[in-house]
Structures are given as structure tokens and as C-alpha cells.
Amino acid sequence: RWNTSAGFETNFDLNNSFYGLAIPQLYGQIGYNGWDIKVGRWFSPVGYYVVGTANNFFATLPYTFQYGEPFTHTGVIATKKVSDDLTLGGAITHGWDSSDNTGNNHAGALATASYTIDEQRSLAYVGVFGPEPNFSGVNPSSVNGFGYTSRYLQTLVYSRKFSDDVMGVLQSDFGTQ
């Protein structure tokens, strides 16, 4: 229920029920010469946890995953494997959890970088930029009944494998709007 995309599943809910059609991802993907390009709706690369409880180590999720990070993006994302250790990427999106002008009529951007330090350690960065809805009354120029202000979110994830059975993850989020 929480990872529905404004303007996507909400337009298919013919019965106006609480639960309706759920299409978590719908994209086309091509790859060539180290490039990987997705076009459509895809899970956000922000943070360590992902949509789908079975895909996470713990069944409980942090509060920031529910309310402080996007679940999905709609747009184009391109990543390039620069070396065996470094992958860089960038995207043009339709904002957080929005597929059309229903939730956000502005474009946003996303930047990614992941670096494998060695066989045990890795570091990943994701930055999300763009105007997003603001329900606080700040910036009274409104579209669809609410205003928009610039939002920036970054997440850093450091992971370390201590042994075949033990792994540690540190995640740091910073956001402002």
C-alpha cells in the first residue's frame, strides 16, 4: 500500500477501494559496453532497505524507510561501470513516488556512485534533487492545492563483510526541504 505511485496505480483503481492494482516496477532495460539504461518505473536505489519484506534481512524496517526515502522513481536512469571497483549513474525522474503530473509536475535528478574498496568493504552514495510537494504551507504558490520547495536527500551506505556469516552495514541519511 505504501509504495503506490501517484498517477500510476491510483488511475486504475476503478472501485475506489483502499487496495487496488499494484505494479511495483514497469521498465525497459538495455545494456551495452558497461552502460545500463532503464526507462520506466523502478525501485529507488536510495538506502540499504528495499521494497518487499522478503528482500531485507530484518522484517522490521526503520522509520526513515517508511517516511524519509522514496520507494520508486519514474524516468530514465543510466549507470556506467567505470572500472571493476567504481560504478557511476545519473537519472532524470518525475520526483518521489510519482508517475505523472498527479503527484508532482516537476522533473527531478538522481546521482549514484558505488565503490568496492576491497573484497570485504564497499561504499555507496545516492543523491536525489528536485522540487517536491510541501504540505506545511511554506511557499504558498500552489499547484494541485499545495506548494513545492526544493528537496535534497543523500544516503551513504557502508557495508563490511567480517566473515562468511557476519556482515555489518552503516547507513547515513541527510535530507532538507
Coordinates of C-alpha atoms in Angstrom, one line a residue:
R1 CA 0.0 0.0 0.0
W2 CA 2.7 2.5 0.9
N3 CA 4.7 2.2 -2.3
T4 CA 1.9 3.1 -4.7
S5 CA 2.9 5.7 -7.3
A6 CA 0.7 8.8 -7.7
G7 CA -0.9 8.8 -11.1
F8 CA 0.0 5.2 -11.9
E9 CA -1.8 2.6 -9.8
T10 CA -4.2 5.3 -8.5
N11 CA -5.6 5.8 -12.0
F12 CA -6.5 2.1 -12.3
D13 CA -8.5 1.8 -9.1
L14 CA -12.0 1.5 -10.6
N15 CA -13.7 0.6 -7.3
N16 CA -12.1 3.4 -5.3
S17 CA -11.0 0.7 -2.8
F18 CA -8.2 1.0 -0.3
Y19 CA -6.2 -1.6 -2.2
G20 CA -6.1 -1.7 -5.9
L21 CA -3.8 -2.6 -8.8
A22 CA -0.2 -3.0 -7.7
I23 CA 2.6 -2.8 -10.3
P24 CA 5.8 -2.2 -8.2
Q25 CA 8.1 -1.8 -11.3
L26 CA 7.5 -1.5 -15.0
Y27 CA 10.5 -0.6 -17.1
G28 CA 12.5 -1.5 -20.2
Q29 CA 16.3 -2.0 -19.8
I30 CA 19.2 -2.1 -22.2
G31 CA 22.9 -2.7 -21.6
Y32 CA 25.9 -2.1 -23.8
N33 CA 29.6 -1.7 -23.3
G34 CA 29.3 -1.2 -19.5
W35 CA 26.2 1.0 -19.7
D36 CA 22.9 0.0 -18.2
I37 CA 19.8 2.2 -19.0
K38 CA 16.3 1.8 -17.5
V39 CA 13.3 3.6 -18.8
G40 CA 10.0 3.4 -16.8
R41 CA 9.2 3.0 -13.2
W42 CA 11.8 1.3 -11.0
F43 CA 12.6 0.9 -7.3
S44 CA 14.6 3.7 -5.8
P45 CA 18.3 3.0 -5.2
V46 CA 18.2 5.2 -2.0
G47 CA 19.3 3.5 1.2
Y48 CA 20.0 -0.1 2.2
Y49 CA 16.5 -1.5 2.6
V50 CA 14.3 -2.3 -0.4
V51 CA 10.6 -2.7 -1.1
G52 CA 9.4 -6.2 -0.2
T53 CA 10.0 -7.6 3.3
A54 CA 11.4 -10.8 2.0
N55 CA 14.2 -8.9 0.3
N56 CA 15.5 -7.5 3.6
F57 CA 17.4 -9.2 6.4
F58 CA 15.1 -7.9 9.1
A59 CA 11.3 -8.0 8.9
T60 CA 11.1 -4.6 10.7
L61 CA 12.1 -1.5 8.8
P62 CA 13.5 1.8 10.0
Y63 CA 11.2 4.8 10.3
T64 CA 13.2 6.6 7.7
F65 CA 12.5 3.9 5.1
Q66 CA 8.8 4.5 5.6
Y67 CA 8.7 8.3 5.6
G68 CA 12.1 9.7 4.7
E69 CA 13.1 7.9 1.5
P70 CA 11.4 7.4 -1.9
F71 CA 10.2 4.0 -2.8
T72 CA 10.1 4.4 -6.6
H73 CA 11.1 6.7 -9.4
T74 CA 9.7 7.1 -12.9
G75 CA 12.1 8.3 -15.6
V76 CA 15.4 7.4 -17.1
I77 CA 18.4 6.1 -15.2
A78 CA 21.8 5.4 -16.7
T79 CA 24.7 3.7 -14.9
K80 CA 28.2 3.1 -16.2
K81 CA 30.7 0.7 -14.8
V82 CA 33.8 2.9 -15.0
S83 CA 36.2 0.3 -13.5
D84 CA 36.0 -3.0 -11.7
D85 CA 35.5 -1.0 -8.5
L86 CA 33.6 2.1 -9.5
T87 CA 30.1 2.5 -10.9
L88 CA 28.5 6.0 -11.6
G89 CA 25.0 6.8 -12.5
G90 CA 22.5 9.6 -13.1
A91 CA 18.8 9.9 -13.7
I92 CA 16.0 12.3 -14.7
T93 CA 12.9 11.4 -12.7
H94 CA 9.4 12.6 -12.1
G95 CA 10.1 13.1 -8.4
W96 CA 9.4 10.7 -5.5
D97 CA 6.8 8.1 -6.0
S98 CA 5.1 9.9 -8.8
S99 CA 4.5 8.7 -12.3
D100 CA 2.7 11.7 -13.9
N101 CA 1.6 15.2 -13.0
T102 CA -0.9 13.9 -10.4
G103 CA 1.7 13.9 -7.6
N104 CA 4.5 16.2 -9.0
N105 CA 4.6 18.1 -12.2
H106 CA 8.3 18.9 -12.0
A107 CA 11.4 17.0 -13.0
G108 CA 14.0 15.8 -10.5
A109 CA 17.5 14.4 -10.7
L110 CA 19.3 11.5 -9.1
A111 CA 23.0 10.7 -8.8
T112 CA 24.6 7.4 -7.8
A113 CA 28.1 6.2 -7.1
S114 CA 29.2 2.9 -5.7
Y115 CA 32.8 1.9 -4.9
T116 CA 34.1 -1.5 -3.9
I117 CA 37.0 -0.8 -1.6
D118 CA 38.2 -4.4 -1.4
E119 CA 36.6 -7.8 -1.2
Q120 CA 35.1 -7.1 2.3
R121 CA 34.1 -3.4 2.1
S122 CA 32.0 -1.2 -0.2
L123 CA 30.6 2.3 -0.1
A124 CA 27.5 3.6 -2.0
Y125 CA 26.1 7.2 -2.4
V126 CA 22.8 8.3 -3.8
G127 CA 21.7 11.9 -4.0
V128 CA 18.1 13.0 -5.0
F129 CA 17.4 16.6 -6.0
G130 CA 14.3 18.4 -7.2
P131 CA 11.1 20.3 -6.2
E132 CA 8.7 18.2 -4.2
P133 CA 5.2 18.8 -2.7
N134 CA 5.2 20.8 0.5
F135 CA 2.2 20.4 2.8
S136 CA 3.4 22.8 5.5
G137 CA 2.1 26.0 3.9
V138 CA 5.6 27.3 3.2
N139 CA 5.9 28.6 -0.4
P140 CA 2.3 29.4 -1.0
S141 CA 2.5 29.3 -4.8
S142 CA 0.5 26.1 -5.3
V143 CA -0.3 23.5 -7.9
N144 CA -2.9 20.9 -7.1
G145 CA -3.6 22.6 -3.8
F146 CA 0.0 22.5 -2.3
G147 CA 3.3 24.3 -2.8
Y148 CA 6.6 23.0 -4.0
T149 CA 10.0 23.5 -2.5
S150 CA 13.4 22.2 -3.3
R151 CA 14.3 18.8 -1.7
Y152 CA 17.7 17.2 -1.3
L153 CA 18.3 13.8 0.1
Q154 CA 21.5 11.9 0.3
T155 CA 22.2 8.5 1.6
L156 CA 25.6 6.8 2.2
V157 CA 25.8 3.1 2.8
Y158 CA 29.0 1.4 4.0
S159 CA 29.0 -2.4 4.2
R160 CA 31.6 -4.7 5.5
K161 CA 31.8 -8.5 5.4
F162 CA 33.5 -9.7 8.6
S163 CA 33.2 -13.4 7.7
D164 CA 31.0 -15.8 5.7
D165 CA 28.4 -15.5 8.3
V166 CA 28.7 -11.9 9.6
M167 CA 28.1 -8.7 7.8
G168 CA 27.7 -5.1 9.1
V169 CA 26.0 -2.1 7.4
L170 CA 26.1 1.5 8.4
Q171 CA 23.6 3.9 6.7
S172 CA 23.5 7.7 7.0
D173 CA 20.7 9.8 5.5
F174 CA 20.6 13.6 5.3
G175 CA 17.7 15.5 3.8
T176 CA 16.5 19.0 3.6
Q177 CA 13.4 20.7 2.1

